[in-house]
CSV table of C-alpha atoms and ligand atoms in Angstrom, one decimal:
chain,number,residue,atom,x,y,z
A,1,MET,CA,38.1,88.9,90.6
A,2,SER,CA,40.1,90.8,92.7
A,3,MET,CA,43.6,92.2,91.8
A,4,ASN,CA,44.4,92.3,95.0
A,5,ARG,CA,47.6,90.2,95.7
A,6,LEU,CA,47.3,88.4,98.8
A,7,VAL,CA,49.7,89.3,101.2
A,8,THR,CA,50.2,86.9,103.9
A,9,LEU,CA,51.7,88.5,107.4
A,10,GLU,CA,54.6,85.6,106.6
A,11,GLN,CA,55.9,88.0,103.3
A,12,PHE,CA,55.0,91.1,104.5
A,13,ILE,CA,57.0,90.7,107.2
A,14,VAL,CA,60.1,88.8,104.5
A,15,ASP,CA,59.6,91.7,102.4
A,16,GLN,CA,59.7,94.8,104.9
A,17,GLN,CA,63.0,92.3,106.3
A,18,SER,CA,64.3,93.1,102.5
A,19,ILE,CA,64.4,96.9,102.3
A,20,HIS,CA,66.0,97.0,105.6
A,21,LYS,CA,68.7,95.4,105.0
A,22,GLU,CA,69.8,96.5,109.3
A,23,ALA,CA,66.7,93.3,110.2
A,24,THR,CA,68.5,90.4,111.3
A,25,GLY,CA,66.0,88.3,110.8
A,26,ALA,CA,65.9,88.1,115.3
A,27,PHE,CA,62.1,90.2,114.3
A,28,SER,CA,60.7,87.7,112.0
A,29,ARG,CA,61.3,84.6,114.9
A,30,ILE,CA,59.5,87.3,117.9
A,31,PHE,CA,56.6,87.9,115.3
A,32,ARG,CA,56.2,84.2,114.2
A,33,ALA,CA,56.1,83.0,118.1
A,34,LEU,CA,53.5,85.6,119.3
A,35,GLU,CA,51.2,84.7,115.7
A,36,LEU,CA,51.5,81.0,116.5
A,37,GLY,CA,50.2,82.4,120.7
A,38,ALA,CA,47.8,84.7,119.3
A,39,LYS,CA,46.5,81.8,117.2
A,40,MET,CA,46.5,79.4,120.8
A,41,VAL,CA,44.7,82.0,121.9
A,42,ASN,CA,42.1,82.4,118.8
A,43,ARG,CA,41.2,78.7,119.4
A,44,ASP,CA,41.3,78.7,122.9
A,45,VAL,CA,38.8,82.1,123.2
A,46,ARG,CA,36.5,80.7,120.3
A,47,LYS,CA,36.1,78.3,122.3
A,48,ALA,CA,34.9,80.4,125.4
A,49,GLY,CA,31.2,79.4,125.8
A,50,LEU,CA,31.6,75.0,124.8
A,51,VAL,CA,33.9,74.2,127.6
A,52,ASP,CA,31.5,73.2,129.9
A,53,ILE,CA,29.6,72.0,126.8
A,54,LEU,CA,32.4,70.3,126.1
A,55,GLY,CA,33.3,69.4,128.6
A,56,GLU,CA,37.1,69.8,128.3
A,57,MET,CA,37.9,71.1,131.6
A,58,ALA,CA,36.2,68.2,134.0
A,59,SER,CA,39.4,66.7,132.2
A,60,VAL,CA,41.4,69.0,133.4
A,61,ASN,CA,39.9,69.3,136.6
A,62,VAL,CA,40.3,64.8,136.8
A,63,GLN,CA,43.9,65.2,136.8
A,64,GLY,CA,43.5,66.8,139.8
A,65,GLU,CA,44.9,71.0,138.3
A,66,VAL,CA,43.1,73.8,138.0
A,67,GLN,CA,40.7,75.1,135.9
A,68,LYS,CA,42.2,78.3,134.6
A,69,LYS,CA,41.2,81.1,133.1
A,70,LEU,CA,41.4,82.5,129.7
A,71,ASP,CA,43.9,84.9,131.2
A,72,VAL,CA,46.0,82.4,132.5
A,73,ILE,CA,45.9,80.2,129.9
A,74,ALA,CA,47.1,83.0,127.9
A,75,ASP,CA,49.5,83.8,129.9
A,76,ASP,CA,51.0,81.2,130.1
A,77,THR,CA,50.8,80.1,125.8
A,78,PHE,CA,52.6,83.9,124.5
A,79,THR,CA,55.5,82.9,127.6
A,80,ARG,CA,55.8,79.7,126.2
A,81,VAL,CA,56.0,81.1,122.9
A,82,LEU,CA,58.3,83.6,123.3
A,83,SER,CA,60.5,81.7,125.6
A,84,ARG,CA,60.8,78.6,122.5
A,85,CYS,CA,61.5,81.1,119.9
A,86,GLY,CA,65.1,81.7,121.5
A,87,GLU,CA,65.6,86.0,120.7
A,88,VAL,CA,63.4,87.3,123.8
A,89,CYS,CA,65.5,87.5,127.0
A,90,THR,CA,62.6,88.8,129.4
A,91,ILE,CA,58.5,88.8,129.5
A,92,ILE,CA,57.0,91.7,131.7
A,93,SER,CA,53.1,90.5,131.2
A,94,GLU,CA,50.5,91.6,133.0
A,95,GLU,CA,50.0,88.2,135.0
A,96,GLN,CA,53.2,87.8,136.4
A,97,ASP,CA,53.9,90.1,139.9
A,98,ASP,CA,58.1,89.6,138.4
A,99,ALA,CA,60.2,90.1,134.4
A,100,TYR,CA,60.8,86.7,133.7
A,101,PHE,CA,64.1,86.4,132.5
A,102,VAL,CA,63.4,83.5,129.9
A,103,PRO,CA,66.2,80.5,131.1
A,104,GLY,CA,69.1,80.2,127.8
A,105,CYS,CA,68.6,83.3,126.3
A,106,GLU,CA,70.4,85.7,129.0
A,107,ASP,CA,72.5,87.0,126.1
A,108,LYS,CA,69.7,87.9,124.1
A,109,GLU,CA,68.5,91.2,123.2
A,110,TYR,CA,64.8,91.8,122.7
A,111,ILE,CA,62.6,91.8,125.8
A,112,VAL,CA,58.6,91.7,125.5
A,113,SER,CA,56.1,93.5,127.6
A,114,MET,CA,52.4,92.2,127.1
A,115,ASP,CA,48.4,92.3,128.5
A,116,PRO,CA,47.8,88.5,127.0
A,117,LEU,CA,44.1,89.2,127.1
A,118,ASP,CA,43.0,92.0,127.4
A,119,GLY,CA,39.6,93.7,129.1
A,120,SER,CA,39.0,90.0,130.8
A,121,SER,CA,35.4,90.8,131.9
A,122,ASN,CA,34.4,90.6,128.8
A,123,ILE,CA,34.9,86.6,128.3
A,124,ASP,CA,31.7,85.7,129.9
A,125,VAL,CA,29.6,87.7,128.4
A,126,ASN,CA,31.4,87.2,124.2
A,127,ALA,CA,33.1,90.9,123.3
A,128,SER,CA,36.2,91.8,122.2
A,129,ILE,CA,38.7,91.0,123.4
A,130,GLY,CA,43.2,91.3,123.1
A,131,THR,CA,47.3,90.8,123.1
A,132,ILE,CA,48.8,93.8,123.8
A,133,PHE,CA,52.2,93.9,123.5
A,134,SER,CA,56.0,95.8,122.6
A,135,ILE,CA,59.0,95.0,122.3
A,136,TYR,CA,62.4,97.1,123.2
A,137,ARG,CA,65.9,96.3,122.9
A,138,ARG,CA,67.6,96.2,125.6
A,139,THR,CA,70.0,98.4,126.5
A,140,ASN,CA,73.3,96.5,127.8
A,141,THR,CA,73.8,93.0,126.4
A,142,ALA,CA,77.2,92.6,128.4
A,143,VAL,CA,75.4,92.2,131.6
A,144,PRO,CA,72.5,89.5,132.8
A,145,PRO,CA,69.0,90.9,132.2
A,146,SER,CA,67.1,93.0,135.3
A,147,VAL,CA,64.2,95.0,135.6
A,148,GLU,CA,66.1,98.5,135.2
A,149,ASP,CA,66.1,97.2,131.3
A,150,CYS,CA,62.9,97.0,131.2
A,151,LEU,CA,61.9,100.3,132.7
A,152,GLN,CA,62.6,102.4,129.2
A,153,PRO,CA,60.4,104.4,127.6
A,154,GLY,CA,57.6,103.7,125.6
A,155,ILE,CA,59.8,106.2,122.3
A,156,ASN,CA,62.4,103.6,123.2
A,157,GLN,CA,59.5,100.5,121.2
A,158,LEU,CA,60.6,98.9,118.3
A,159,ALA,CA,57.3,97.4,117.6
A,160,ALA,CA,54.4,97.9,119.5
A,161,GLY,CA,50.8,95.0,118.6
A,162,TYR,CA,47.3,93.7,119.2
A,163,PHE,CA,45.8,91.3,118.0
A,164,LEU,CA,42.2,91.5,118.3
A,165,TYR,CA,39.6,88.5,118.9
A,166,GLY,CA,36.6,90.6,117.8
A,167,THR,CA,33.8,89.4,114.6
A,168,SER,CA,36.9,88.7,112.6
A,169,THR,CA,40.3,87.7,115.0
A,170,MET,CA,43.2,91.2,113.8
A,171,LEU,CA,46.5,91.7,113.9
A,172,ILE,CA,48.0,95.5,114.1
A,173,TYR,CA,50.9,96.2,114.5
A,174,THR,CA,53.4,99.1,114.3
A,175,THR,CA,56.9,99.3,113.5
A,176,GLY,CA,57.4,102.2,113.4
A,177,ASN,CA,56.8,102.5,109.7
A,178,GLY,CA,53.0,103.2,109.7
A,179,VAL,CA,50.9,100.7,111.0
A,180,ASN,CA,49.4,97.6,109.1
A,181,GLY,CA,46.2,95.5,109.8
A,182,PHE,CA,45.8,91.6,108.7
A,183,THR,CA,42.8,89.0,109.3
A,184,LEU,CA,43.3,86.1,109.9
A,185,ASP,CA,41.2,83.9,107.3
A,186,ASP,CA,40.2,80.8,110.0
A,187,SER,CA,39.9,78.3,106.8
A,188,LEU,CA,43.3,79.3,105.6
A,189,GLN,CA,44.5,80.1,109.2
A,190,GLU,CA,47.1,83.1,108.2
A,191,PHE,CA,46.7,87.1,109.0
A,192,CYS,CA,46.2,88.0,106.2
A,193,LEU,CA,46.9,91.9,105.0
A,194,SER,CA,43.5,94.3,105.3
A,195,HIS,CA,44.1,97.5,105.6
A,196,GLU,CA,47.3,98.7,104.6
A,197,ASN,CA,49.2,101.8,106.0
A,198,ILE,CA,46.1,103.2,108.2
A,199,CYS,CA,45.6,106.7,109.4
A,200,ILE,CA,43.0,108.0,112.3
A,201,PRO,CA,41.5,110.9,110.9
A,202,GLU,CA,42.1,114.3,112.5
A,203,ASN,CA,38.4,114.7,114.2
A,204,GLY,CA,35.7,112.3,114.8
A,205,LYS,CA,32.4,112.3,116.7
A,206,ILE,CA,32.8,109.5,118.9
A,207,PHE,CA,34.4,110.3,122.6
A,208,SER,CA,34.8,106.8,124.7
A,209,VAL,CA,34.9,106.9,128.6
A,210,ASN,CA,33.2,104.7,131.3
A,211,GLU,CA,31.1,108.3,132.3
A,212,GLY,CA,30.2,106.1,135.5
A,213,ASN,CA,33.1,107.6,136.9
A,214,LEU,CA,32.1,111.0,136.3
A,215,SER,CA,31.6,112.1,139.1
A,216,ASP,CA,35.2,111.2,140.0
A,217,PHE,CA,37.0,112.7,136.9
A,218,PRO,CA,38.9,115.9,136.8
A,219,PRO,CA,36.9,119.3,135.6
A,220,GLY,CA,38.1,119.1,132.5
A,221,VAL,CA,37.2,116.3,131.7
A,222,VAL,CA,33.6,117.0,132.5
A,223,SER,CA,33.5,120.1,131.0
A,224,TYR,CA,34.8,118.4,127.3
A,225,ILE,CA,32.1,115.5,128.1
A,226,SER,CA,29.4,117.6,128.3
A,227,TRP,CA,30.9,120.0,124.6
A,228,CYS,CA,30.3,116.4,123.0
A,229,LYS,CA,26.8,116.3,124.5
A,230,GLU,CA,25.9,119.8,123.2
A,231,LYS,CA,23.9,120.2,119.4
A,232,ASP,CA,25.5,122.3,117.3
A,233,LYS,CA,25.8,121.7,114.0
A,234,SER,CA,28.4,123.6,112.6
A,235,THR,CA,30.9,121.1,114.9
A,236,ASN,CA,28.6,117.7,114.0
A,237,ARG,CA,28.0,117.2,117.6
A,238,PRO,CA,26.9,116.8,119.4
A,239,TYR,CA,29.1,113.1,119.0
A,240,SER,CA,28.3,109.0,119.0
A,241,ALA,CA,29.3,107.7,123.1
A,242,ARG,CA,30.9,104.1,122.4
A,243,TYR,CA,31.9,102.4,125.5
A,244,ILE,CA,32.9,98.7,125.5
A,245,GLY,CA,35.2,98.6,128.4
A,246,SER,CA,38.1,96.6,126.8
A,247,LEU,CA,41.2,98.8,125.6
A,248,ILE,CA,41.8,96.9,121.9
A,249,ALA,CA,38.3,97.1,121.1
A,250,ASP,CA,37.5,100.4,121.8
A,251,VAL,CA,40.9,102.2,120.1
A,252,HIS,CA,40.7,99.7,117.5
A,253,ARG,CA,37.0,102.1,116.4
A,254,ASN,CA,38.7,104.8,117.2
A,255,MET,CA,41.6,104.4,115.1
A,256,LEU,CA,39.1,103.0,111.8
A,257,ARG,CA,36.7,105.8,112.2
A,258,GLY,CA,38.1,108.4,114.0
A,259,GLY,CA,37.3,109.6,118.4
A,260,ILE,CA,39.3,109.5,121.9
A,261,PHE,CA,39.3,107.2,124.3
A,262,LEU,CA,39.6,108.8,127.4
A,263,TYR,CA,40.3,106.6,131.0
A,264,PRO,CA,40.7,109.7,133.7
A,265,ALA,CA,42.6,110.0,136.8
A,266,THR,CA,40.4,110.8,139.8
A,267,GLU,CA,41.4,112.1,142.8
A,268,ASN,CA,41.0,108.5,144.1
A,269,LYS,CA,43.5,106.3,141.3
A,270,PRO,CA,45.5,110.1,140.3
A,271,ASP,CA,47.6,107.2,137.9
A,272,GLY,CA,43.8,106.3,136.0
A,273,LYS,CA,43.9,102.6,136.1
A,274,LEU,CA,45.4,101.3,132.6
A,275,ARG,CA,48.8,100.5,132.5
A,276,LEU,CA,51.7,102.6,131.0
A,277,MET,CA,54.0,99.3,129.6
A,278,TYR,CA,51.6,96.9,128.2
A,279,GLU,CA,48.8,98.8,127.5
A,280,CYS,CA,49.3,102.4,127.0
A,281,ASN,CA,52.9,102.7,125.0
A,282,THR,CA,52.0,100.1,123.0
A,283,MET,CA,48.3,102.0,122.0
A,284,ALA,CA,50.6,105.5,121.6
A,285,PHE,CA,52.6,104.3,119.6
A,286,LEU,CA,49.9,102.8,116.7
A,287,ILE,CA,47.9,105.7,118.2
A,288,GLU,CA,51.1,108.5,116.6
A,289,GLN,CA,52.0,106.0,113.7
A,290,ALA,CA,48.8,106.0,112.5
A,291,GLY,CA,49.4,110.0,112.7
A,292,GLY,CA,46.9,110.3,116.2
A,293,MET,CA,48.0,111.8,120.0
A,294,ALA,CA,48.5,109.6,122.7
A,295,HIS,CA,48.7,112.0,126.7
A,296,THR,CA,48.5,111.2,129.7
A,297,GLY,CA,47.0,114.7,130.5
A,298,LYS,CA,50.7,116.0,131.2
A,299,GLN,CA,52.9,114.6,129.5
A,300,ARG,CA,53.1,112.4,126.0
A,301,VAL,CA,52.5,108.8,126.9
A,302,MET,CA,55.5,107.8,125.3
A,303,GLU,CA,57.8,110.5,127.6
A,304,VAL,CA,57.0,109.0,130.9
A,305,MET,CA,60.0,107.9,132.1
A,306,PRO,CA,58.7,103.8,134.0
A,307,THR,CA,59.8,104.0,137.5
A,308,GLU,CA,58.4,99.9,137.5
A,309,LEU,CA,56.7,97.9,136.2
A,310,HIS,CA,52.6,97.4,136.7
A,311,GLN,CA,53.0,101.5,136.2
A,312,ARG,CA,49.6,103.1,135.8
A,313,VAL,CA,48.8,106.4,134.1
A,314,PRO,CA,45.7,108.5,132.6
A,315,LEU,CA,45.4,108.2,129.0
A,316,TYR,CA,44.1,110.7,126.4
A,317,ILE,CA,44.2,109.1,123.3
A,318,GLY,CA,43.4,109.5,119.5
A,319,SER,CA,42.1,111.5,116.6
A,320,THR,CA,44.6,114.4,117.9
A,321,HIS,CA,42.3,117.8,116.8
A,322,MET,CA,40.3,115.5,120.0
A,323,VAL,CA,42.9,115.3,122.1
A,324,GLU,CA,43.9,119.1,122.4
A,325,GLN,CA,40.9,119.7,123.0
A,326,VAL,CA,40.8,118.1,126.4
A,327,LEU,CA,44.4,118.7,127.1
A,328,GLY,CA,43.4,122.9,126.6
A,329,LEU,CA,40.5,121.6,129.0
A,330,LEU,CA,42.2,119.8,132.0
A,331,GLU,CA,44.6,122.6,131.5
A,332,THR,CA,42.4,125.9,131.9
A,333,GLU,CA,39.2,123.8,134.2
A,334,GLY,CA,41.8,121.7,135.9
A,335,ASN,CA,43.1,118.1,135.7
A,336,PHE,CA,44.4,116.0,139.1
B,1,LIG,P1,42.6,94.6,132.6
B,1,LIG,O1,43.9,94.2,131.7
B,1,LIG,O2,42.0,94.1,133.9
B,1,LIG,O3,41.2,93.9,131.2
B,1,LIG,O4,41.4,96.3,132.2
B,1,LIG,C1,42.2,97.2,131.1
B,1,LIG,C2,40.7,97.5,130.2
B,1,LIG,C3,40.4,97.5,129.4
B,1,LIG,O5,41.0,97.2,128.2
B,1,LIG,C4,39.0,98.9,128.5
B,1,LIG,O6,39.6,99.4,128.7
B,1,LIG,C5,39.9,98.5,131.1
B,1,LIG,O7,39.8,97.9,131.8
B,1,LIG,C6,37.6,99.5,131.0
B,1,LIG,O8,37.5,99.5,132.2
B,1,LIG,P2,36.9,99.7,133.2
B,1,LIG,O9,35.5,98.9,133.4
B,1,LIG,O10,37.2,100.8,134.7
B,1,LIG,O11,36.0,101.1,132.5
B,2,LIG,MG1,45.0,94.9,130.6
């Protein structure tokens, strides 16, 4: 019988709180809300292929409501649970054009930015998707919450994490003190500590990029990708190309195995595709906490000062040696 201690997310957070005496309990309430939201979304995701068969959407239609897509359902769910927890004044979501100021919570300190269901083009093909979140503290609670409060660089994140709805459902998160992973036990409906103190290898042999866009990539990235494909025993090349098209799933694999994920700038889209405030910063905080690196090609991701909620930045993230190598090539061969 395994002698490992069974630690639930709840227990882990309580233990952490007793280590950090300054913690107020507000954080635990936010995490509890996120956990509940993830269990609800997980339940919906697991039924994604069944709704037509079971007719659940039809019953919704009878009431005259429009059939909702899962990413909208996920947005509703997390907005609801975070609003109810009573600790969050502002929610930023990929699904909402504007920041949502939680009624009755104008004096609260915390801001949550989230992508409620990232990789949503993967839903219909049963590939991994996930929820991404970051928690910030408001800079000035004496005035009503505002968009300006939210425009903080990633280095201000208090916590960040993602729920991955994959072959199993996991939560990976950091509060700036390492990265830990929890796996949902379906029968208990509890997240249990399964990946303690995750560290990303300094080097890897996986590169993850949408190579379909190769002809539009900066010269430095084109060189790096062809270098990855060359044969060279001493450096373990060629590397393996792995691309799910779901940021969380791709970064998760690379964090555990070692590797690099690239979503470069192109000439037409100099800011790339991925959003700073609820995709890149979250992943950057996690990867840096695991010992890796996250860069836009011009600066450290977490030092970018956002000017708008849905701002995009190019992303090079993963094992330190690999990211450094791309940055070197961007410097010598060219970037946009
Ligand atoms: P989404 O937020 O609309 O789901 O888009 C973000 C996703 C990421 O998960 C993934 O890394 C990327 O888009 C894939 O983009 P592409 O299909 O261009 O390769
Ligand atoms: Mg997204």
